[in-house]
mmCIF file of C-alpha atoms in Angstrom:
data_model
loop_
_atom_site.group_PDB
_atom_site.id
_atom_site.type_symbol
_atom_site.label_atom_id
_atom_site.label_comp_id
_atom_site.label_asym_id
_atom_site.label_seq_id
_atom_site.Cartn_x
_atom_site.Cartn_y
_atom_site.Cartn_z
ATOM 1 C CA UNK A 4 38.503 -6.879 95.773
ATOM 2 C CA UNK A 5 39.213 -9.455 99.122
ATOM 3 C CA UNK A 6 35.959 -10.981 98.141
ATOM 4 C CA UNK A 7 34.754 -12.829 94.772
ATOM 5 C CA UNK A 8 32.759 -10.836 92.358
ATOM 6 C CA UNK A 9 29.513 -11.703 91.726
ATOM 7 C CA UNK A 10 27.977 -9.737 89.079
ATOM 8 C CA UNK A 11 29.646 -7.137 86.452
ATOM 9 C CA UNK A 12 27.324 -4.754 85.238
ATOM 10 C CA UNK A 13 28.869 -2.515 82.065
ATOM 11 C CA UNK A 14 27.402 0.589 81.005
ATOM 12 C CA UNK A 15 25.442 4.053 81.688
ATOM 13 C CA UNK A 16 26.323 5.682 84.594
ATOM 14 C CA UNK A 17 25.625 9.389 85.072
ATOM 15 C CA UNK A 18 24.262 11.622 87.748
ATOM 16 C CA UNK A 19 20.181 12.487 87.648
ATOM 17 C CA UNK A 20 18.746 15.212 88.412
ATOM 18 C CA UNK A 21 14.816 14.920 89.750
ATOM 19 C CA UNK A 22 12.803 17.939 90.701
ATOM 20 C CA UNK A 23 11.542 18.578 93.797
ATOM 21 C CA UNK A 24 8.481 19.972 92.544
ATOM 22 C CA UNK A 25 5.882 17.410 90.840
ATOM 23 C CA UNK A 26 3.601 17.364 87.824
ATOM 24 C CA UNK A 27 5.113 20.656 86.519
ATOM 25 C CA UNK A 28 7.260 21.179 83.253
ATOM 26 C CA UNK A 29 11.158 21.663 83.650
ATOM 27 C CA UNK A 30 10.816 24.898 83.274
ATOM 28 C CA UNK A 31 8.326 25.290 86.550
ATOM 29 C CA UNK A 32 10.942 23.819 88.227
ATOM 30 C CA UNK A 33 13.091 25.691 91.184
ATOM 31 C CA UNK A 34 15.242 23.202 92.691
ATOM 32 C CA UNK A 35 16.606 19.570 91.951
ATOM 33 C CA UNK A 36 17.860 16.529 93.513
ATOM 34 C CA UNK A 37 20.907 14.667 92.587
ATOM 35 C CA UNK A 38 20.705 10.707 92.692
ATOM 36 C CA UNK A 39 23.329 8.508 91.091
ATOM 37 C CA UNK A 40 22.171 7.294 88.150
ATOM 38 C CA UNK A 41 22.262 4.865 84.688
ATOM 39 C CA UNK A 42 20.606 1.717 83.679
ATOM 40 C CA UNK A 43 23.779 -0.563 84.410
ATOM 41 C CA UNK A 44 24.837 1.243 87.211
ATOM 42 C CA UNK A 45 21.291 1.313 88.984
ATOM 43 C CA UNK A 46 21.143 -2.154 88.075
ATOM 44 C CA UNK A 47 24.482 -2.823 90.292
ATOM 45 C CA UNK A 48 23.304 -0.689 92.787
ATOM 46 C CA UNK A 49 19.855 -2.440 93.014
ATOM 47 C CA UNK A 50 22.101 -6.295 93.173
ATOM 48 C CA UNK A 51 24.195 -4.932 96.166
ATOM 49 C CA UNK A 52 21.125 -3.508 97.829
ATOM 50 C CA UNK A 53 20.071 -7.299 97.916
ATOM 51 C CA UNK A 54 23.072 -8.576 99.220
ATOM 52 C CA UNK A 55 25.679 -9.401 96.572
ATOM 53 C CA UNK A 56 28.616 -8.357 95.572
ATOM 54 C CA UNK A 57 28.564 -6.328 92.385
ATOM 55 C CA UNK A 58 30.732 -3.775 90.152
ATOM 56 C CA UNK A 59 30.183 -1.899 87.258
ATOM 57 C CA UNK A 60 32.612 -1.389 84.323
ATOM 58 C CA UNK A 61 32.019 2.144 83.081
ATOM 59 C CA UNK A 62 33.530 5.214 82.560
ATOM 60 C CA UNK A 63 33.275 8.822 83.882
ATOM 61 C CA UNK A 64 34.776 12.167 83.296
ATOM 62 C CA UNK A 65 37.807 13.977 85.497
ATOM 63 C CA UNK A 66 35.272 16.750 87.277
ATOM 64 C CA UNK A 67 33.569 16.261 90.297
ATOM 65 C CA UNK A 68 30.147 14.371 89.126
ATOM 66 C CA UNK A 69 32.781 11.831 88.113
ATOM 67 C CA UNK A 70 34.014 11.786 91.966
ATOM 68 C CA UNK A 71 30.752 11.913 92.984
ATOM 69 C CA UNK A 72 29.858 8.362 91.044
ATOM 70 C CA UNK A 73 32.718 6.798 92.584
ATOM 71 C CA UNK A 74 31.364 7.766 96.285
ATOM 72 C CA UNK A 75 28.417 6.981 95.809
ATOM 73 C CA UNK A 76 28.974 3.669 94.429
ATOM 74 C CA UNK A 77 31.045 2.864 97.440
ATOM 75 C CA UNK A 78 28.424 3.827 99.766
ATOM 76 C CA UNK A 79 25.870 1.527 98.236
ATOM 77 C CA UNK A 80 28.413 -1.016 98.612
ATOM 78 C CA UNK A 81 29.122 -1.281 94.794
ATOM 79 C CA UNK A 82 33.037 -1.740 93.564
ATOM 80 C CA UNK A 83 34.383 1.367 92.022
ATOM 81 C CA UNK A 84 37.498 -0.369 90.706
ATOM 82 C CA UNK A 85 36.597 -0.523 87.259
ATOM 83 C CA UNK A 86 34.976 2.758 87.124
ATOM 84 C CA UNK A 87 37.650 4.419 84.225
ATOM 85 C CA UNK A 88 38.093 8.602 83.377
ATOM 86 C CA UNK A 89 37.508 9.448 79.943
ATOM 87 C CA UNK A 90 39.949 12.941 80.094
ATOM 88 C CA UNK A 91 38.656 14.844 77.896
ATOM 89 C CA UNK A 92 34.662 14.004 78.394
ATOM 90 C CA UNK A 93 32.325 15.465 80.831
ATOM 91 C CA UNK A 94 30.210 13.033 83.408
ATOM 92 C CA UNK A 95 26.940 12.923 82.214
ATOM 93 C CA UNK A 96 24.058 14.988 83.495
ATOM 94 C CA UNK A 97 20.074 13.526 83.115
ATOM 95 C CA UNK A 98 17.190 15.928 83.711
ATOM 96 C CA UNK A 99 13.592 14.176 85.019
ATOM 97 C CA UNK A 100 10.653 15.707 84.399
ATOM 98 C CA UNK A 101 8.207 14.198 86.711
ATOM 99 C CA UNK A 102 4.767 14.797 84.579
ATOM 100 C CA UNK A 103 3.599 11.983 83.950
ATOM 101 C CA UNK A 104 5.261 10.608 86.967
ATOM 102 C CA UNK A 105 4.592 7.094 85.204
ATOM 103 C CA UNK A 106 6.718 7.420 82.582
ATOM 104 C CA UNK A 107 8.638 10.558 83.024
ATOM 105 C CA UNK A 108 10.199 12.405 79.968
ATOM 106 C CA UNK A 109 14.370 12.525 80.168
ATOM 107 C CA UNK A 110 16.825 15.343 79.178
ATOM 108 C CA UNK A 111 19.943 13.742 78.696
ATOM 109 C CA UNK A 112 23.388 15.869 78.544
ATOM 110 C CA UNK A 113 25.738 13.375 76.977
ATOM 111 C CA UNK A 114 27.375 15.072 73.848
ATOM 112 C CA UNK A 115 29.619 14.962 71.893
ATOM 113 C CA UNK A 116 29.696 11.461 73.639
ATOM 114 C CA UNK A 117 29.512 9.610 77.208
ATOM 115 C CA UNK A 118 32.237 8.653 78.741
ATOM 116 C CA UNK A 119 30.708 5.107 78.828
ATOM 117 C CA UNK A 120 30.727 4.663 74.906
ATOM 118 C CA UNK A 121 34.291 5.041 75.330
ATOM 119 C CA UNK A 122 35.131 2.002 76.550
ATOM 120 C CA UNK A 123 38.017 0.191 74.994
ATOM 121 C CA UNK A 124 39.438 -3.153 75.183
ATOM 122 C CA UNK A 125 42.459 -1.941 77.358
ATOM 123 C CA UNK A 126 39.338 -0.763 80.065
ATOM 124 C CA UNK A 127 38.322 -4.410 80.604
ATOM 125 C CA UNK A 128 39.285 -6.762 83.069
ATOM 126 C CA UNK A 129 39.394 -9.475 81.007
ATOM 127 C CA UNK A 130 40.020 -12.152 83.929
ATOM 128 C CA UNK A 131 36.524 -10.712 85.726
ATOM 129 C CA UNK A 132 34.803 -10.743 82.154
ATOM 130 C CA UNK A 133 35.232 -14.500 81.734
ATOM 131 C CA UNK A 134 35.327 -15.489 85.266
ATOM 132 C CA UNK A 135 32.391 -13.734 87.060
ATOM 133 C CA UNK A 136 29.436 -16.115 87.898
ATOM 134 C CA UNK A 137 26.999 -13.321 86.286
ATOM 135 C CA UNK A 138 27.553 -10.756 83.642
ATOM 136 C CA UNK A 139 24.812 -7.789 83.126
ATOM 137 C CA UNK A 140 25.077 -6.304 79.235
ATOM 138 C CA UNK A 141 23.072 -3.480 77.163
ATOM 139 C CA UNK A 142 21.104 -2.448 74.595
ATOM 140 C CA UNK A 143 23.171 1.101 74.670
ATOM 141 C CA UNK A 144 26.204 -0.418 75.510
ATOM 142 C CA UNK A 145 26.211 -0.827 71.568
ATOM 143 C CA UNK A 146 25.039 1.898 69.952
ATOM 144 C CA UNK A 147 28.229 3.584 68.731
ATOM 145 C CA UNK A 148 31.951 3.091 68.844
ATOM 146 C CA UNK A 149 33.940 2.054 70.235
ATOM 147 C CA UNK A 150 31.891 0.440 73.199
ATOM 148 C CA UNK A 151 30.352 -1.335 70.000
ATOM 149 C CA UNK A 152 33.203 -3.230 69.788
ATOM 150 C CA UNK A 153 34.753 -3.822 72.940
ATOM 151 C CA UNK A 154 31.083 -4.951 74.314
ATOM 152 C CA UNK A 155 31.278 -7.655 71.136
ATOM 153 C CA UNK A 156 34.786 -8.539 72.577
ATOM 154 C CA UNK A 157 33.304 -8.526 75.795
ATOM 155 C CA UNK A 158 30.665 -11.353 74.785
ATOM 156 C CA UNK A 159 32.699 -13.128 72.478
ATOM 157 C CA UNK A 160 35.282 -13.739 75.634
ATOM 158 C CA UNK A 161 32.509 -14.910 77.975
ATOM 159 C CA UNK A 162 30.966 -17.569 75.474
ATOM 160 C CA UNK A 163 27.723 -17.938 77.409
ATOM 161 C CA UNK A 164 29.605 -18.517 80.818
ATOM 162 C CA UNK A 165 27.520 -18.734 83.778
ATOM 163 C CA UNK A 166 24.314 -16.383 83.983
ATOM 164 C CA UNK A 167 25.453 -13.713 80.647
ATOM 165 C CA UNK A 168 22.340 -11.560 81.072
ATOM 166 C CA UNK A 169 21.104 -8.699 78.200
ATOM 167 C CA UNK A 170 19.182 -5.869 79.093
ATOM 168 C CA UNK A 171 17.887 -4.636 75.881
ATOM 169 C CA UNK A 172 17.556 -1.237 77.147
ATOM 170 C CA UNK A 173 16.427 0.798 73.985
ATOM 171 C CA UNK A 174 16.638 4.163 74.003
ATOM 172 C CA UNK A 175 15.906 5.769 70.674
ATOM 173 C CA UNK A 176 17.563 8.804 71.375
ATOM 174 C CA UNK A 177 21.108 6.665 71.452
ATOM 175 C CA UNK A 178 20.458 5.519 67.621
ATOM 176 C CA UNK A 179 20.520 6.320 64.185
ATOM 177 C CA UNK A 180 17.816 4.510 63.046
ATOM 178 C CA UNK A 181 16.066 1.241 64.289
ATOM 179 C CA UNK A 182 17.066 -0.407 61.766
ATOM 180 C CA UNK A 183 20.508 -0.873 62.760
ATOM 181 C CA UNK A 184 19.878 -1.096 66.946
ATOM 182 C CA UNK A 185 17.797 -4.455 65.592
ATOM 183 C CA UNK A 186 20.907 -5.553 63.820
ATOM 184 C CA UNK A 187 23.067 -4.292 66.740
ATOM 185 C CA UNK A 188 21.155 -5.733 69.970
ATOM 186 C CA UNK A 189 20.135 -8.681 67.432
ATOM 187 C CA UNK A 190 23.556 -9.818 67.014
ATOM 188 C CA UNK A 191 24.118 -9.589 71.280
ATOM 189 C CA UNK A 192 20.891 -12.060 71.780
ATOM 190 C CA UNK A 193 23.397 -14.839 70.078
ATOM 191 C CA UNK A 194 25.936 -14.227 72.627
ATOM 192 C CA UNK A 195 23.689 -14.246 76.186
ATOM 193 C CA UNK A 196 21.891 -16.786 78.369
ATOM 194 C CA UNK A 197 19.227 -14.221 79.232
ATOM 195 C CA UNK A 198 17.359 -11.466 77.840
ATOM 196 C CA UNK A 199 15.324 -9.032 80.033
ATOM 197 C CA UNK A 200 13.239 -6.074 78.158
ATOM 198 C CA UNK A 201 9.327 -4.446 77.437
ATOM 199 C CA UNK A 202 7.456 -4.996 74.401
ATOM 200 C CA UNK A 203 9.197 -1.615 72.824
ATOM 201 C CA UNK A 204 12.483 -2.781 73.449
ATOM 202 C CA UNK A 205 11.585 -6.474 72.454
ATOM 203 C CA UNK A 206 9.752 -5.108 69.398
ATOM 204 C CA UNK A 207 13.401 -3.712 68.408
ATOM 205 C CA UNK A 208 15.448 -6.373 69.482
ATOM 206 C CA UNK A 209 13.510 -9.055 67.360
ATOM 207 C CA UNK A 210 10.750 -7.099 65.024
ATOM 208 C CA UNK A 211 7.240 -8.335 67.224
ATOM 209 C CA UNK A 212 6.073 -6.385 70.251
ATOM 210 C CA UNK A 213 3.869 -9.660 70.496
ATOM 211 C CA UNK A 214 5.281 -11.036 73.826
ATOM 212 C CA UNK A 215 4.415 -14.593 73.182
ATOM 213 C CA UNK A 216 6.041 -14.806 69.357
ATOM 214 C CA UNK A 217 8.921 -12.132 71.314
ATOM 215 C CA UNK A 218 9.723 -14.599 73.714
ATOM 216 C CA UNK A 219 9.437 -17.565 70.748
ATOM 217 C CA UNK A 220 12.346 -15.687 68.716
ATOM 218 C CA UNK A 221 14.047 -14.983 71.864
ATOM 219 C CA UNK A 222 14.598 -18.786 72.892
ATOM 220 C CA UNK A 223 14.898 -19.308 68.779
ATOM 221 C CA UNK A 224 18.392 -17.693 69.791
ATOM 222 C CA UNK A 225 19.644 -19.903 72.147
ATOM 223 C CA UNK A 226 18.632 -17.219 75.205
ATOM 224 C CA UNK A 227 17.728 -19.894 78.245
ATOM 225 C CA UNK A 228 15.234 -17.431 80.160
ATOM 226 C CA UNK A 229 13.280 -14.255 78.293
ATOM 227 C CA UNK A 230 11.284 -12.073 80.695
ATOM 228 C CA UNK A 231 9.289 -9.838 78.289
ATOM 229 C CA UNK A 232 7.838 -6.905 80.782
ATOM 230 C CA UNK A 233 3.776 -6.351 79.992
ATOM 231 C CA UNK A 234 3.572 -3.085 82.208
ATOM 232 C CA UNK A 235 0.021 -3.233 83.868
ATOM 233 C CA UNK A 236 -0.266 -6.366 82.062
ATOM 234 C CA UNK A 237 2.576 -7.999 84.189
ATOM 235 C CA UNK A 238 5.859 -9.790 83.139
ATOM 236 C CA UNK A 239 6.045 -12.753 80.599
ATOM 237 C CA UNK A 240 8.147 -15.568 81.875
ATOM 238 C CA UNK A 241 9.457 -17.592 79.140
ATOM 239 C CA UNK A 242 11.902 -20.755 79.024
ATOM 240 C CA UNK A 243 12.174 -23.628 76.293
ATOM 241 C CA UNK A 244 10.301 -25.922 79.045
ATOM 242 C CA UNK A 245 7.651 -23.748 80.484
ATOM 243 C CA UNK A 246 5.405 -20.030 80.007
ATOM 244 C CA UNK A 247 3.439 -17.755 82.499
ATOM 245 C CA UNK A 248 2.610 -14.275 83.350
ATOM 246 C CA UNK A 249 3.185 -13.340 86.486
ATOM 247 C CA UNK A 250 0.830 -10.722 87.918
ATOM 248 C CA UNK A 251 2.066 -7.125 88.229
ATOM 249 C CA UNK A 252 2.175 -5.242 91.482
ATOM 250 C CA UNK A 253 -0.151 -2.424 91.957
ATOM 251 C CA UNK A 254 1.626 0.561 93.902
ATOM 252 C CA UNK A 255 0.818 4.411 93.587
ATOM 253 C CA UNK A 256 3.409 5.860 91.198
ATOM 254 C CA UNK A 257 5.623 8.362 92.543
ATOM 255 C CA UNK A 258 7.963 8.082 89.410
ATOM 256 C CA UNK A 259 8.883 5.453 87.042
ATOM 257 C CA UNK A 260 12.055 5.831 86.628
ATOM 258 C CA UNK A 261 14.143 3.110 88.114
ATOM 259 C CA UNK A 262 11.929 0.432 88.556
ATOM 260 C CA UNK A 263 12.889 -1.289 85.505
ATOM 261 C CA UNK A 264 16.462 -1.357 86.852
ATOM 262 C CA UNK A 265 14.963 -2.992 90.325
ATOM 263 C CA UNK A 266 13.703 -5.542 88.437
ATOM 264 C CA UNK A 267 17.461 -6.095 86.991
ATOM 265 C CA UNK A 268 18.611 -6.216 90.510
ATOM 266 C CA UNK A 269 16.285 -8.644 91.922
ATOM 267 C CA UNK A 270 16.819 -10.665 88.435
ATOM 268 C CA UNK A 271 21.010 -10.465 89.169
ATOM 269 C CA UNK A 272 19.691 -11.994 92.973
ATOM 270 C CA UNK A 273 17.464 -14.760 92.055
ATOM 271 C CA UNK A 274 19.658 -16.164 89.473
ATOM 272 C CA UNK A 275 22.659 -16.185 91.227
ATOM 273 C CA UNK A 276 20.817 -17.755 94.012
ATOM 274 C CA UNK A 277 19.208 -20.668 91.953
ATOM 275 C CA UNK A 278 15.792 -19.647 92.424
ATOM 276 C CA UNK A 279 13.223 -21.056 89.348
ATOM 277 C CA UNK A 280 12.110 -18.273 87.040
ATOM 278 C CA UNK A 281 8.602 -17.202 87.885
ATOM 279 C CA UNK A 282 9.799 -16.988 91.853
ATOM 280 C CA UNK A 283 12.458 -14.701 90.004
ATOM 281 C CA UNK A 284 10.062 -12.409 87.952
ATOM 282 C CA UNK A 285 7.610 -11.820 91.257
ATOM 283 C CA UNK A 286 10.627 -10.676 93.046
ATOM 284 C CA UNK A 287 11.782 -8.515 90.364
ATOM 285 C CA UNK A 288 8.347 -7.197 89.826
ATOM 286 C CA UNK A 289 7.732 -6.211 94.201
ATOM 287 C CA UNK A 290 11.157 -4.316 93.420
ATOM 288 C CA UNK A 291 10.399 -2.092 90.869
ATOM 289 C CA UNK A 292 7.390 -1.835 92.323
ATOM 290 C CA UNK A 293 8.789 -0.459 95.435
ATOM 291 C CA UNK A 294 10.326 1.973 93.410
ATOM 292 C CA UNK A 295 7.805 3.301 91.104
ATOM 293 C CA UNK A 296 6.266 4.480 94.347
ATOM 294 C CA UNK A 297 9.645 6.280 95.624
ATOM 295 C CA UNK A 298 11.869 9.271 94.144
ATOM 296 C CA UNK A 299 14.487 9.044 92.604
ATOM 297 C CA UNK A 300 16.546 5.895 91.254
ATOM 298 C CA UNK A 301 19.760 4.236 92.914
ATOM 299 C CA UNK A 302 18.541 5.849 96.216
ATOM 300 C CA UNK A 303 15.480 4.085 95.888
ATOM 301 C CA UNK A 304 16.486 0.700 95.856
ATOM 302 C CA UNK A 305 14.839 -2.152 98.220
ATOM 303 C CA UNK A 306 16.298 -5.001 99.977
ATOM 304 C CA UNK A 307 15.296 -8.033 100.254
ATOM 305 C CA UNK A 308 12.795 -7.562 103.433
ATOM 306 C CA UNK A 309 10.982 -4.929 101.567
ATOM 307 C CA UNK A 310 10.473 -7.263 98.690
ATOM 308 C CA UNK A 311 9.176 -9.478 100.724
ATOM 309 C CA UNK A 312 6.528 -7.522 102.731
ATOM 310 C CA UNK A 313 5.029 -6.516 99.908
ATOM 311 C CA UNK A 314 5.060 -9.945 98.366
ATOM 312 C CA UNK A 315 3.232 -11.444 101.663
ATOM 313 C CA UNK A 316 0.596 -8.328 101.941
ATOM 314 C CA UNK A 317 0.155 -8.824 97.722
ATOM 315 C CA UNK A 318 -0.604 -13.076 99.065
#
């Protein structure tokens, strides 16, 4: 790159497909929309959108979905380089069912395995991993081998550099049991400066879906900043020196998917830029705001003077 990274996101990529017909079951549905998707890589997407320089270490397969990531990415003005091909692995396909468009139900096509799980220490760049002012981790990222590993590698290299950020990410679906995503995503939260996840996902990571006695085991782990999202309830900002909820947004939900990964975005943004916490978690909460009331996920994205409109009409 001629220009200095500044965030590596590693994980899910894939390419989702919404229908264009809402509130009906999948099988009501007659045509679809294709939107680059996957938490890390909408979360890389949703950085650039904002203005900084991002890439995302994944993997696809050798067909044309896999093609289609890497244009994509480029167009939203997202590094491709370390975007690897898994040979003999398809790119993963994700179905949306928009009803309820709040929380829409997901079809994911990812067997025998993603491409993305496949990641191996010989796909890192090991110079970018340590070097990088912010680096953006998952919940998935270590649900099976051998991205298990190499994401372990991955953390144990960076040593709590700069901003090392975990989103916990849990999708059940991914795991064998709970039992051992705790103990997997458990042993990450000893390796980041930052933890971003729901009461679900914090409920896993740490065994409370309390978000004041989540946030107290988060910072028990040496995490710097936990934002615990509340849903309707808001967005629990939590360091060793200070606490608050900031207020949620209200918008009228078009679909829910994505937002969370705005909020990563706008998160990547404000702490790369310095900005204090709760200014951070209003941000991140106007972007996925923004797009819970749009289609579709990567596409969706804001910049920074929609983010800011709504804040000043929300003032």
């Amino acid at each position: 790159m001629n220009t200095p990274l500044e965030a590596l996101t590693i994980g899910r990529v894939g390419v989702d497909l919404y229908p264009e017909q809402s509130g009906v079951p999948l099988a009501g549905v007659s045509t679809f929309a294709k939107s680059l998707g996957g938490t890390a890589t909408n979360v890389a997407v949703a950085a650039a959108r904002l203005g900084r320089r991002t890439a995302v270490l994944t993997k696809v397969g050798p067909d044309g979905f896999g093609e289609y990531v890497r244009q994509a990415l480029t167009g939203f003005g997202v590094s491709p380089e370390f975007v690897g091909t898994a040979p003999d692995l398809l790119t993963p396909v994700v179905f949306c069912e928009l009803n309820p468009p709040a929380d829409p139900p997901l079809l994911f096509y990812r067997l025998p395995i993603a491409p993305d799980l496949t990641l191996t220490e010989d796909d890192v760049p090991w110079d970018v991993v340590e070097n990088v002012p912010l680096l953006w981790v998952t919940g998935t990222g270590v649900c099976t081998e051998p991205a298990r590993s190499t994401q372990r590698k991955i953390l144990e290299r960076r040593a709590r550099r700069g901003h090392t950020v975990l989103d916990l990410d849990y999708r059940p679906m991914f795991w064998s049991d709970v039992d051992t995503a705790r103990t997997e995503i458990g042993w990450m939260l000893d390796h980041v400066t930052v933890a971003v996840g729901n009461r679900a996902e914090v409920e896993v990571a740490v065994g409370t879906a309390d978000p004041d006695e989540a946030a107290d085991r988060l910072l028990a782990r040496g995490i710097s900043l936990a934002l615990v999202k509340k849903g309707a309830d808001g967005v629990l900002v939590a360091t060793p020196e200070h606490r608050e909820t900031v207020t949620p947004q209200r918008v009228e939900v078009v679909c829910g998917l994505g937002a969370g990964d705005a909020f990563g975005g706008a998160v990547i943004n404000g702490l790369l830029a310095g900005l204090d916490p709760v200014t951070i978690a209003r941000q991140a909460n106007a972007a996925g705001a923004i797009v819970a009331s749009r289609l579709a996920c990567a596409d969706a994205m804001p910049d920074a003077g929609e983010i800011e409109e709504l804040l000043s009409r929300v003032d």
